[in-house]
CSV table of C-alpha atoms in Angstrom, one decimal:
chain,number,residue,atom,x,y,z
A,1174,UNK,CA,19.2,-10.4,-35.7
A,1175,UNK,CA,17.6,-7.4,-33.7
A,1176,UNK,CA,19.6,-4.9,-33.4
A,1177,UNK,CA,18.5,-2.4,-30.9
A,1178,UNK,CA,19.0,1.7,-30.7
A,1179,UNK,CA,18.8,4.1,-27.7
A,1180,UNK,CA,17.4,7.8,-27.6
A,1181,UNK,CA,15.3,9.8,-25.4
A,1182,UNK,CA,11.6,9.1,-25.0
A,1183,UNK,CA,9.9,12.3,-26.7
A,1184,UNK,CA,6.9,11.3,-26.0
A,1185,UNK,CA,4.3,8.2,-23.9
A,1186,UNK,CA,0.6,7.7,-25.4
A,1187,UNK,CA,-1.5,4.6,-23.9
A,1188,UNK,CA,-3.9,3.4,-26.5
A,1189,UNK,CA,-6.8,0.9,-26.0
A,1190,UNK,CA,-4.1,-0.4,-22.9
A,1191,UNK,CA,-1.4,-0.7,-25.2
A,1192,UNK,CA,1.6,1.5,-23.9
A,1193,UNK,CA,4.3,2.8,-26.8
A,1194,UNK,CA,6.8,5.8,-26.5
A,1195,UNK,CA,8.2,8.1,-29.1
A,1196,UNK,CA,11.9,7.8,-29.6
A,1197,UNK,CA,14.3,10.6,-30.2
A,1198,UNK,CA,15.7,8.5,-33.3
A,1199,UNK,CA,18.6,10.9,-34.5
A,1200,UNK,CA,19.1,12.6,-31.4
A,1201,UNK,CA,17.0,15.6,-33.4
A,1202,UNK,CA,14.3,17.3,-31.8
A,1203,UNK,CA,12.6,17.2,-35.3
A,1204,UNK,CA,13.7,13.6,-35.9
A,1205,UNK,CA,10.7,11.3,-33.6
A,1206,UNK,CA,9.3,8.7,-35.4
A,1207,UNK,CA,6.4,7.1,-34.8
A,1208,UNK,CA,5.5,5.4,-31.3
A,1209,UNK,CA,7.1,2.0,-30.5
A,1210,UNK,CA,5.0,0.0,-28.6
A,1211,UNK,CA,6.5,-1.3,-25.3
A,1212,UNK,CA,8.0,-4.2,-24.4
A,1213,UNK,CA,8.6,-4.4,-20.6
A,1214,UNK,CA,9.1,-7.2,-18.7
A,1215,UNK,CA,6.1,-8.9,-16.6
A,1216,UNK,CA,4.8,-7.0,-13.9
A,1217,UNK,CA,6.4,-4.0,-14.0
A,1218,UNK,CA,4.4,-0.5,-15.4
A,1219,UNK,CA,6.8,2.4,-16.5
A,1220,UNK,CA,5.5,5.9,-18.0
A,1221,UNK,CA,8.1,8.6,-18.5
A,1222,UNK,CA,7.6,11.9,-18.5
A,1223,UNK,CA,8.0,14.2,-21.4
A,1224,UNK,CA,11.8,15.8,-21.5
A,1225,UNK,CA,12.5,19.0,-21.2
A,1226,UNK,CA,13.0,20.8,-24.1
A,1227,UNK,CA,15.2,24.1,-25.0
A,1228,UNK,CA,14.7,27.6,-24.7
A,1229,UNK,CA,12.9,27.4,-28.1
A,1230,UNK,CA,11.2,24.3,-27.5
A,1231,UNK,CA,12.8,22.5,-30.8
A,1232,UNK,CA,15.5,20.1,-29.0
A,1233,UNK,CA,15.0,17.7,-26.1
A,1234,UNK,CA,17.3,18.4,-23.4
A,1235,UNK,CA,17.0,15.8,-20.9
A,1236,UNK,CA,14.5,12.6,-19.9
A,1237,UNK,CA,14.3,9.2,-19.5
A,1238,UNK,CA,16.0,7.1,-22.1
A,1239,UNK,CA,14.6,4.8,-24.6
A,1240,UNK,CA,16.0,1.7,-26.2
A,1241,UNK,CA,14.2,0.7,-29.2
A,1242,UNK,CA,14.2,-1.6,-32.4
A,1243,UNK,CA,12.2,-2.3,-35.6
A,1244,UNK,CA,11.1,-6.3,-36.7
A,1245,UNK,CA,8.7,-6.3,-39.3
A,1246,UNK,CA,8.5,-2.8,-40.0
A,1247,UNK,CA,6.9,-2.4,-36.4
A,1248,UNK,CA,8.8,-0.6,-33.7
A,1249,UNK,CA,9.4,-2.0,-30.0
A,1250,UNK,CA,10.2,0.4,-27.6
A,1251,UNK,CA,12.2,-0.6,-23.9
A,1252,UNK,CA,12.1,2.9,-21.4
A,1253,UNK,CA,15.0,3.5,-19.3
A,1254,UNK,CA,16.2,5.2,-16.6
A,1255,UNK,CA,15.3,9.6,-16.1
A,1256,UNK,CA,18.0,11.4,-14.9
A,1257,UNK,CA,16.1,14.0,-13.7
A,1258,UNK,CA,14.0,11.4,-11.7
A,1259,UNK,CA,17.2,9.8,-10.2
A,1260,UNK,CA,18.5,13.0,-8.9
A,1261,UNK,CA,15.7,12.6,-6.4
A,1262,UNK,CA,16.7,9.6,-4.9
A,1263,UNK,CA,19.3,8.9,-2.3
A,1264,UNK,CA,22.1,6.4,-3.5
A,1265,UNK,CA,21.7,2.9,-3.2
A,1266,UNK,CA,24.4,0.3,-1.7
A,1267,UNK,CA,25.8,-2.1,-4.4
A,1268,UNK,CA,23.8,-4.7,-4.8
A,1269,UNK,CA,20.6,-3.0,-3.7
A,1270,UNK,CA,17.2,-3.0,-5.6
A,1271,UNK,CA,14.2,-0.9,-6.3
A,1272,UNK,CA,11.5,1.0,-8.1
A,1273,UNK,CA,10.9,5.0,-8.4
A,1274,UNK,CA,8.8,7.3,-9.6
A,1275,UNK,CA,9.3,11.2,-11.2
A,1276,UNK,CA,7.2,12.2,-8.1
A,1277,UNK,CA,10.4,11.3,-5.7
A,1278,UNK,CA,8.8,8.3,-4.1
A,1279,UNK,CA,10.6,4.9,-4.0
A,1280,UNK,CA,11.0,1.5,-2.4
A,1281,UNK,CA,14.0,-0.2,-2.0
A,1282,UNK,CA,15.6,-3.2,-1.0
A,1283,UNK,CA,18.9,-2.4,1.0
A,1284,UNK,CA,21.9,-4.8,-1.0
A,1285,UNK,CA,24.1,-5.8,2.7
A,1286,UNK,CA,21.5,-6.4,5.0
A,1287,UNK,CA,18.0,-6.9,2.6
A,1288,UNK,CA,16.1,-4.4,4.8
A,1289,UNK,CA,12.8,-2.3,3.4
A,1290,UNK,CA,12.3,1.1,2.7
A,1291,UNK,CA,9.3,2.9,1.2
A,1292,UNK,CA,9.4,6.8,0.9
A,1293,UNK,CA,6.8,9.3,-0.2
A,1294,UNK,CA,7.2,12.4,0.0
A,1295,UNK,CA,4.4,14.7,-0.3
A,1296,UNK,CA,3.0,18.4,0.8
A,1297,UNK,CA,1.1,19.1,4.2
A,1298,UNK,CA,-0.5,22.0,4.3
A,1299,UNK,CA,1.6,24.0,2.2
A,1300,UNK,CA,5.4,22.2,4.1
A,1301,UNK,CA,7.0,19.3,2.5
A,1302,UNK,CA,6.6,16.4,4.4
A,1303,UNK,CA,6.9,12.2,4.2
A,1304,UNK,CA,5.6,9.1,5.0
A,1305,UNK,CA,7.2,5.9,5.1
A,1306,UNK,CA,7.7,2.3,6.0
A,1307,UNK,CA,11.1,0.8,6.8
A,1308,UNK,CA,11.5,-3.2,7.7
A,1309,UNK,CA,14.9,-3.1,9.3
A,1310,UNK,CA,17.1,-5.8,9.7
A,1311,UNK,CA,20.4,-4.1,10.1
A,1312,UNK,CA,21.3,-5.0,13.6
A,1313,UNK,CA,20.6,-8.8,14.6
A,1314,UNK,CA,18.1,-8.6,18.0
A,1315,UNK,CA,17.2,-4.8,17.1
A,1316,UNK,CA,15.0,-5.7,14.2
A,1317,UNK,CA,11.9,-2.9,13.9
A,1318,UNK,CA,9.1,-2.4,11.7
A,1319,UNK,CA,8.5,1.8,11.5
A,1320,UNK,CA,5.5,3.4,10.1
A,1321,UNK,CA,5.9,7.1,10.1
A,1322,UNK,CA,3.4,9.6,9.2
A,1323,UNK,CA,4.0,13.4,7.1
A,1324,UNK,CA,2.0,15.1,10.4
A,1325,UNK,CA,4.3,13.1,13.2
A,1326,UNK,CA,2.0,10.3,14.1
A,1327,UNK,CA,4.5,6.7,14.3
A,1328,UNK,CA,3.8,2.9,14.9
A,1329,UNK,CA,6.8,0.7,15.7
A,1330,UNK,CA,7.5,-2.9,16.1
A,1331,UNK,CA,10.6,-2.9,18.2
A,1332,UNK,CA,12.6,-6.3,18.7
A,1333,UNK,CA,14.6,-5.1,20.8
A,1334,UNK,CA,12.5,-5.2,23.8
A,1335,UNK,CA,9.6,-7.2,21.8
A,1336,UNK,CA,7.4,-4.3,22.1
A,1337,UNK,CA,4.6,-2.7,19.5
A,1338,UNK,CA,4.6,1.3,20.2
A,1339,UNK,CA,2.0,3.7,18.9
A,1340,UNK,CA,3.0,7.2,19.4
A,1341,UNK,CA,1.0,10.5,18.6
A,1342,UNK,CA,2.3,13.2,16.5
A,1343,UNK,CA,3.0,14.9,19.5
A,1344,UNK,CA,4.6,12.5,21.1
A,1345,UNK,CA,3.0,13.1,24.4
A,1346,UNK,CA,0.5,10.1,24.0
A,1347,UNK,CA,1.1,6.6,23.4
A,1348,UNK,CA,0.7,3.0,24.2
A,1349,UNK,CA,3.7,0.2,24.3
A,1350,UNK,CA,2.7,-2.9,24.6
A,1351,UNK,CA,5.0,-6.2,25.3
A,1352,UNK,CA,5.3,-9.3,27.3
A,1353,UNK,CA,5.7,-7.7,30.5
A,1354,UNK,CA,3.1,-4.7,30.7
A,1355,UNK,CA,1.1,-2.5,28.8
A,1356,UNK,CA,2.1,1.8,29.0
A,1357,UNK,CA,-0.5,4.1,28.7
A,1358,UNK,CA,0.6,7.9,28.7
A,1359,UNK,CA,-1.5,10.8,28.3
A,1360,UNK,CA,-5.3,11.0,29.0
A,1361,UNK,CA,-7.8,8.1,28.5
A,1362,UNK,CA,-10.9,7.7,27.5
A,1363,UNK,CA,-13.2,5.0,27.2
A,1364,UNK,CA,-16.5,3.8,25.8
A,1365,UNK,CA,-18.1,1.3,27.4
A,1366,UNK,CA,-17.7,-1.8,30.0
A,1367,UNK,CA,-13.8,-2.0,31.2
A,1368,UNK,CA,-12.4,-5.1,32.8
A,1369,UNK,CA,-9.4,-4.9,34.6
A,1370,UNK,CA,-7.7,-8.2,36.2
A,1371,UNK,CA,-8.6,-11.7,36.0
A,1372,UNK,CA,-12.5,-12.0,35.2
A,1373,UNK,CA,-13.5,-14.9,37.8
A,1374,UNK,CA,-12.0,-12.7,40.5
A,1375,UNK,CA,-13.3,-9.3,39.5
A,1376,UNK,CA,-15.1,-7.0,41.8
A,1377,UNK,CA,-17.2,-4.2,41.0
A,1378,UNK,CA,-16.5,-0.5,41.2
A,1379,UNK,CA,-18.2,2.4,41.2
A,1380,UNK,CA,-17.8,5.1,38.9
A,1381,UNK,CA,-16.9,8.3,40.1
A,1382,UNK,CA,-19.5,10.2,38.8
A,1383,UNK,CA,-22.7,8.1,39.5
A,1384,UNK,CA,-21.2,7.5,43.2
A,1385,UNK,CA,-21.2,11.3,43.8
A,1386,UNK,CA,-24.8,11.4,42.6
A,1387,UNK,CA,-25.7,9.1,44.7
A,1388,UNK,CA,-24.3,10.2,47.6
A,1389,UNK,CA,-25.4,13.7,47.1
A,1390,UNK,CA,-28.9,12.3,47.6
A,1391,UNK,CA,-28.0,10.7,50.3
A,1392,UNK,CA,-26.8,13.7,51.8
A,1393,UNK,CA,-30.3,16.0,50.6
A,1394,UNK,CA,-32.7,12.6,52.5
A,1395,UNK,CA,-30.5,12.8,55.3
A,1396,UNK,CA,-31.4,16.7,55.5
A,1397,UNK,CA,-35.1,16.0,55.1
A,1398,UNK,CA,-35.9,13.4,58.0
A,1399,UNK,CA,-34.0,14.8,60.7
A,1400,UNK,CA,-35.1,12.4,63.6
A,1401,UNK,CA,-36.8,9.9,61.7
A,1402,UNK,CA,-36.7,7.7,58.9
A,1403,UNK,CA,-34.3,8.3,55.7
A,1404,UNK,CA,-35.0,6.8,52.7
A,1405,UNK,CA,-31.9,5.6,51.1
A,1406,UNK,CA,-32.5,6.4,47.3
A,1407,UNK,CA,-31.5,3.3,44.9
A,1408,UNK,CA,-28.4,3.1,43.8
A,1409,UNK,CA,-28.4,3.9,39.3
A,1410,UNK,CA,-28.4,1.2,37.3
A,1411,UNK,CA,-25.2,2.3,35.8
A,1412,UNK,CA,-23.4,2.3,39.1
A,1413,UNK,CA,-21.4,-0.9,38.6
A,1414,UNK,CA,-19.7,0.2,35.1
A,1415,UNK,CA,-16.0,-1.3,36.1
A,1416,UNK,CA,-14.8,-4.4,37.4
A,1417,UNK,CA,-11.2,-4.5,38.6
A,1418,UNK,CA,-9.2,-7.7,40.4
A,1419,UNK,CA,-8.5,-7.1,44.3
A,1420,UNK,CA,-10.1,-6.4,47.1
């Protein structure tokens, strides 16, 4: 029968990809054994951090925990949960699920509705900041994807109105897009061809600033051949950038 022991993790080594932690066996600062290797489950990664120690730096004070247990004279070692980690992390519904680290990040799985939520925090030019992700299904026919960034800028997938939104981090410019339109606000700028309207039914138009070229020397052959002939200049090749629907 195994019979298994909990502690504090005193210390985490990885070895030629084998992970083990120290255990705290007597509850003695002076009483860590040798490192147990681990034995988490599939798929899932876990390094603790190193407790905090006393004043004198003889006694661990608080870390993660670590259950533990000896078969075959070989120590197996199972890290728990870090207080000091937890105390960064808003409290979850019952039923919820998730993963954290000691940095304050986290993902978590809401326990009522199932909804997403992934949270890093992190530091901007000297002010705490975040990003995050958050799938939310809380209200049926509101159901919105949000992707937030630390500086302001957002993308959201709003099912309410069936609309994607990207927003600057200003939110003076941005673009919503849905069945019945697209929104554009703030200035635009464009490389390239643009084709507006249907594309059999297109007609070209003149951009602005090769038409006032144009038509300034116009103007200058009209001044030069008073009474006579005027040589109308040809029009730039790049005249006929835009095509737009209409007449």
């Amino acid at each position: 029968m195994i019979r298994w022991s909990f502690g504090t993790c005193l210390l985490s080594v990885i070895d030629d990809g084998v992970r083990s932690y120290q255990p705290d066996y007597y509850g003695e600062g002076e009483s860590g054994g040798a490192p147990c290797e681990s034995v988490m489950p599939f798929g899932l990664l876990g390094r603790p951090r190193d407790p905090d120690v006393s004043a004198d730096g003889t006694q661990p004070e608080k870390g993660a925990g670590l259950m533990y247990f000896v078969q075959g004279g070989q120590g197996f070692s199972y890290p728990t949960a870090d207080p000091r980690d937890l105390e960064k992390i808003p409290p979850e519904k019952k039923g919820s699920a998730g993963q954290y680290s000691s940095a304050g990040s986290f993902h978590l799985l809401d326990g009522d509705t199932g909804s997403y939520q992934v949270y890093v925090p992190y530091t901007r030019n000297g002010t705490p900041s975040a990003m995050g992700v958050h799938v939310n299904v809380d209200t049926p026919g509101e159901e919105t994807i949000h992707l937030a960034h630390g500086a302001g800028m957002t993308v959201l997938l709003d099912g309410k109105d069936d609309s994607i939104l990207v927003m600057s981090k200003n939110g003076k410019n941005w673009i919503k897009v849905n069945d019945d339109a697209v929104e554009i606000v703030g200035n635009l700028k464009v490389a390239g061809g643009v084709l507006m309207g249907d594309a059999t039914a297109a007609r070209p138009v003149a951009l602005a600033p090769e038409l006032a070229t144009w038509a300034a020397a116009v103007v200058i052959a009209c001044g030069t051949a008073p009474g006579g002939p005027i040589t109308i200049p040809p029009l730039p090749a790049t005249f006929i950038a835009v095509k737009t629907s209409g007449a």
